[in-house]
Short mmCIF file of C-alpha atoms and ligand atoms in Angstrom, two decimals:
data_model
loop_
_atom_site.label_atom_id
_atom_site.label_comp_id
_atom_site.label_asym_id
_atom_site.label_seq_id
_atom_site.Cartn_x
_atom_site.Cartn_y
_atom_site.Cartn_z
CA MET L 21 22.40 43.66 259.07
CA THR L 22 19.56 43.44 256.48
CA LEU L 23 17.37 40.33 256.24
CA ASP L 24 18.85 39.71 252.80
CA ALA L 25 22.45 39.96 254.03
CA SER L 26 21.65 37.80 257.04
CA SER L 27 20.07 35.08 254.87
CA ARG L 28 23.09 35.24 252.49
CA LYS L 29 25.38 34.84 255.49
CA GLU L 30 23.29 31.91 256.72
CA LYS L 31 23.43 30.27 253.26
CA LEU L 32 27.20 30.81 253.05
CA TYR L 33 27.61 29.32 256.51
CA ARG L 34 25.53 26.26 255.52
CA LEU L 35 27.52 25.92 252.28
CA VAL L 36 30.83 25.99 254.19
CA VAL L 37 29.63 23.41 256.74
CA VAL L 38 28.12 21.10 254.08
CA SER L 39 31.22 21.39 251.83
CA PHE L 40 33.47 20.67 254.79
CA GLY L 41 31.36 17.62 255.70
CA LEU L 42 31.41 16.34 252.09
CA LEU L 43 35.17 16.81 251.91
CA CYS L 44 35.63 14.77 255.05
CA ILE L 45 33.33 12.00 253.79
CA LEU L 46 35.30 11.92 250.52
CA GLN L 47 38.53 11.77 252.44
CA ALA L 48 37.23 8.89 254.58
CA ALA L 49 36.07 7.03 251.42
CA ALA L 50 39.47 7.55 249.80
CA ASN L 51 41.13 6.24 252.97
CA ILE L 52 39.01 3.06 252.91
CA GLY L 53 39.69 2.55 249.19
CA LEU L 54 43.41 3.01 249.67
CA ARG L 55 43.53 0.68 252.63
CA LEU L 56 41.46 -2.04 250.88
CA SER L 57 43.66 -1.87 247.78
CA LEU L 58 46.78 -2.18 249.97
CA TYR L 59 45.32 -5.16 251.79
CA SER L 60 44.26 -6.93 248.59
CA SER L 61 47.71 -6.45 247.07
CA ASN L 62 49.15 -8.05 250.18
CA ALA L 63 46.63 -10.88 249.71
CA ARG L 64 45.62 -11.01 253.36
CA MET L 65 42.51 -10.24 255.36
CA PRO L 66 42.04 -6.55 256.15
CA ASP L 67 42.18 -5.62 259.82
CA PHE L 68 38.56 -4.44 260.01
CA GLU L 69 38.83 -3.71 263.70
CA ALA L 70 41.71 -1.29 263.13
CA ILE L 71 39.95 0.29 260.14
CA ILE L 72 36.76 0.87 262.15
CA LYS L 73 38.73 2.27 265.09
CA ASN L 74 40.52 4.64 262.77
CA LEU L 75 37.32 5.76 261.06
CA THR L 76 35.66 6.31 264.44
CA GLU L 77 38.57 8.52 265.49
CA GLU L 78 38.37 10.45 262.22
CA GLY L 79 34.61 10.86 262.75
CA GLU L 80 35.17 12.18 266.27
CA ASP L 81 37.80 14.58 264.97
CA LEU L 82 35.37 15.79 262.30
CA LYS L 83 32.63 16.31 264.90
CA ARG L 84 35.02 18.35 267.05
CA LYS L 85 36.01 20.52 264.06
CA LEU L 86 32.38 21.06 263.01
CA SER L 87 31.30 22.07 266.50
CA LEU L 88 34.28 24.50 266.69
CA PHE L 89 33.28 26.02 263.32
CA ASP L 90 29.68 26.21 264.52
CA ARG L 91 30.71 27.98 267.75
CA TYR L 92 32.82 30.58 265.93
CA PHE L 93 30.08 31.32 263.35
CA GLN L 94 27.50 31.73 266.13
CA GLU L 95 29.81 34.14 267.97
CA GLY L 96 30.09 36.26 264.81
CA TRP L 97 33.63 35.35 263.74
CA VAL L 98 34.42 35.54 260.03
CA TYR L 99 36.33 32.74 258.28
CA LEU L 100 39.12 33.41 255.82
CA ARG L 101 41.18 30.24 255.43
CA PRO L 102 43.05 29.26 257.56
CA SER L 103 41.80 31.62 260.29
CA PHE L 104 38.73 33.02 261.98
CA TYR L 105 38.60 36.77 262.64
CA TYR L 106 36.68 38.75 265.23
CA ILE L 107 36.06 42.45 264.55
CA SER L 108 35.34 44.47 267.68
CA SER L 109 32.41 46.83 267.98
CA SER L 110 34.00 48.95 270.72
CA GLU L 111 37.33 50.72 271.06
CA LYS L 112 40.18 49.96 273.48
CA SER L 113 43.92 50.55 273.91
CA TRP L 114 46.27 48.16 272.10
CA GLN L 115 46.99 46.08 275.23
CA GLU L 116 43.31 45.95 276.29
CA SER L 117 42.44 44.89 272.75
CA ARG L 118 45.10 42.19 272.85
CA ASP L 119 43.83 40.99 276.24
CA ASP L 120 40.33 40.72 274.79
CA CYS L 121 41.64 38.54 271.95
CA LEU L 122 43.65 36.37 274.35
CA GLN L 123 40.51 35.83 276.45
CA ARG L 124 38.77 34.64 273.30
CA GLY L 125 41.54 32.08 272.71
CA ALA L 126 42.97 34.20 269.89
CA ASP L 127 45.41 37.10 269.47
CA LEU L 128 45.54 40.39 267.59
CA MET L 129 45.61 39.89 263.82
CA ILE L 130 48.94 39.13 262.16
CA ILE L 131 49.00 40.20 258.53
CA ASN L 132 51.12 37.92 256.40
CA SER L 133 49.27 37.79 253.10
CA LYS L 134 47.79 40.26 250.63
CA GLU L 135 44.35 38.67 251.24
CA GLU L 136 44.60 39.41 254.95
CA GLN L 137 45.67 42.99 254.25
CA GLU L 138 42.66 43.49 251.93
CA PHE L 139 40.41 41.82 254.50
CA ALA L 140 41.58 44.18 257.26
CA ARG L 141 41.19 47.32 255.11
CA GLN L 142 37.64 46.57 253.99
CA PHE L 143 36.16 47.50 257.40
CA LYS L 144 37.25 51.11 256.82
CA ARG L 145 37.89 51.57 260.52
CA LEU L 146 40.86 52.50 262.67
CA THR L 147 41.82 49.04 263.90
CA TRP L 148 44.70 47.74 265.97
CA ILE L 149 46.71 44.96 264.41
CA GLY L 150 49.15 42.66 266.20
CA CYS L 151 52.46 44.45 265.70
CA THR L 152 54.51 46.58 268.09
CA ASP L 153 58.02 47.94 268.66
CA ARG L 154 57.45 48.34 272.44
CA GLU L 155 60.42 46.08 273.26
CA THR L 156 63.03 47.81 271.09
CA GLU L 157 62.30 51.11 269.38
CA GLY L 158 62.33 50.61 265.60
CA VAL L 159 62.27 46.80 265.77
CA TRP L 160 58.72 45.83 264.77
CA LYS L 161 57.47 42.42 265.82
CA TRP L 162 54.21 40.55 265.46
CA VAL L 163 52.50 39.22 268.60
CA ASP L 164 53.83 35.71 267.86
CA GLY L 165 57.39 37.08 268.17
CA THR L 166 58.21 37.03 264.44
CA ALA L 167 59.67 40.10 262.74
CA VAL L 168 57.59 42.44 260.62
CA LYS L 169 59.57 41.96 257.41
CA THR L 170 60.50 45.07 255.44
CA SER L 171 60.07 42.87 252.33
CA PHE L 172 56.44 42.21 253.33
CA SER L 173 54.72 45.14 255.02
CA TYR L 174 52.03 47.70 254.25
CA TRP L 175 53.30 50.81 256.05
CA HIS L 176 51.85 54.02 254.69
CA ASN L 177 54.34 56.33 253.01
CA GLY L 178 56.53 57.86 255.76
CA GLU L 179 55.33 55.42 258.45
CA PRO L 180 56.27 54.22 261.01
CA ASN L 181 57.45 57.68 262.11
CA SER L 182 57.00 58.01 265.90
CA TYR L 183 55.29 61.27 264.96
CA GLN L 184 56.64 64.39 266.68
CA SER L 185 59.00 62.13 268.68
CA LYS L 186 56.02 60.75 270.59
CA GLU L 187 56.03 57.10 271.55
CA GLU L 188 54.14 55.46 268.73
CA ASP L 189 54.80 51.81 269.45
CA CYS L 190 51.66 50.05 268.23
CA GLY L 191 50.48 49.22 264.72
CA GLU L 192 47.08 50.15 263.34
CA ILE L 193 45.20 50.20 260.04
CA LYS L 194 44.70 53.93 259.53
CA TYR L 195 44.95 54.86 255.85
CA TYR L 196 42.46 52.19 254.79
CA GLU L 197 41.75 53.86 251.43
CA ASP L 198 45.33 53.07 250.50
CA GLU L 199 46.78 49.56 250.08
CA ASN L 200 49.71 50.75 252.24
CA SER L 201 47.52 51.51 255.22
CA TRP L 202 49.57 50.83 258.35
CA ASN L 203 50.52 53.55 260.83
CA ASP L 204 52.24 53.57 264.21
CA GLU L 205 50.28 55.21 267.03
CA PRO L 206 50.61 55.61 270.82
CA CYS L 207 49.48 52.29 272.32
CA ASN L 208 47.10 53.99 274.76
CA LYS L 209 44.94 55.38 271.96
CA LYS L 210 41.49 53.75 271.70
CA ASN L 211 40.82 51.87 268.48
CA PHE L 212 38.68 49.05 267.19
CA TRP L 213 40.64 45.82 266.87
CA ILE L 214 40.72 42.53 264.95
CA CYS L 215 41.44 39.19 266.64
CA GLU L 216 42.71 36.20 264.69
CA LYS L 217 42.40 32.52 265.56
CA VAL L 218 44.25 30.13 263.25
CA VAL L 219 42.23 26.91 262.91
CA ALA L 220 43.82 24.99 260.01
CA GLN L 221 46.98 25.24 257.95
O1 LIG K 307 47.93 61.11 265.52
C1 LIG K 307 49.21 60.73 265.18
C2 LIG K 307 49.35 60.59 263.68
O2 LIG K 307 49.27 61.90 263.13
C3 LIG K 307 49.45 61.98 261.71
O3 LIG K 307 48.35 61.37 261.07
C4 LIG K 307 47.20 62.16 261.09
C5 LIG K 307 50.75 61.33 261.31
N1 LIG K 307 50.81 61.31 259.83
C6 LIG K 307 51.69 62.07 259.16
O4 LIG K 307 52.46 62.80 259.70
C7 LIG K 307 51.64 61.90 257.68
C8 LIG K 307 50.84 59.90 261.85
O5 LIG K 307 52.10 59.36 261.55
C9 LIG K 307 50.67 59.94 263.34
O6 LIG K 307 50.74 58.63 263.84
CA1 LIG K 308 52.74 57.31 262.89
#
């Protein structure tokens, strides 16, 4: 990575952390305002003890979130709301790739938006994604058990095809120049992979 790109990444990271912090402060201020206005309309003393306890809990929650964000940025994950993504720099089989993601507290990437599809294509690499028809031939499922919908998929023209009647049970991004870039491949092939960790809805 160039110095310029690295400093841009650093600035972007700072901007995300500062914006997140400001948002939380605003939210806390709005909470106080709302609570005070409720109390004054009820014409009784606010329960300051409860308010402070609540704010302390919110503060602790914010600290936990910030340190999680910090950890993921340091480890080189990329944030695209609501998930962090990890792009491998080595190649493994589909299952080994999935195991790597699971060890990182994540799973192989599930693509369920156009933004995610564009995000996955931009690396211009053969990458495993989290779909397979290993359980039942022709029934494609994401790693969270949900179906790969025919109404929302990016299979390349003619795919998935279990090419030459070989077992092609794992999904990859292959034709990355094309929006419809998915292909089915034998799961033991070595590819790069993308892990996804959902952090906020
Ligand atoms: O290596 C298997 C792979 O081979 C071809 O792509 C190069 C097939 N594509 C077509 O037949 C268009 C893939 O479907 C197949 O997975
Ligand atoms: Ca194929």
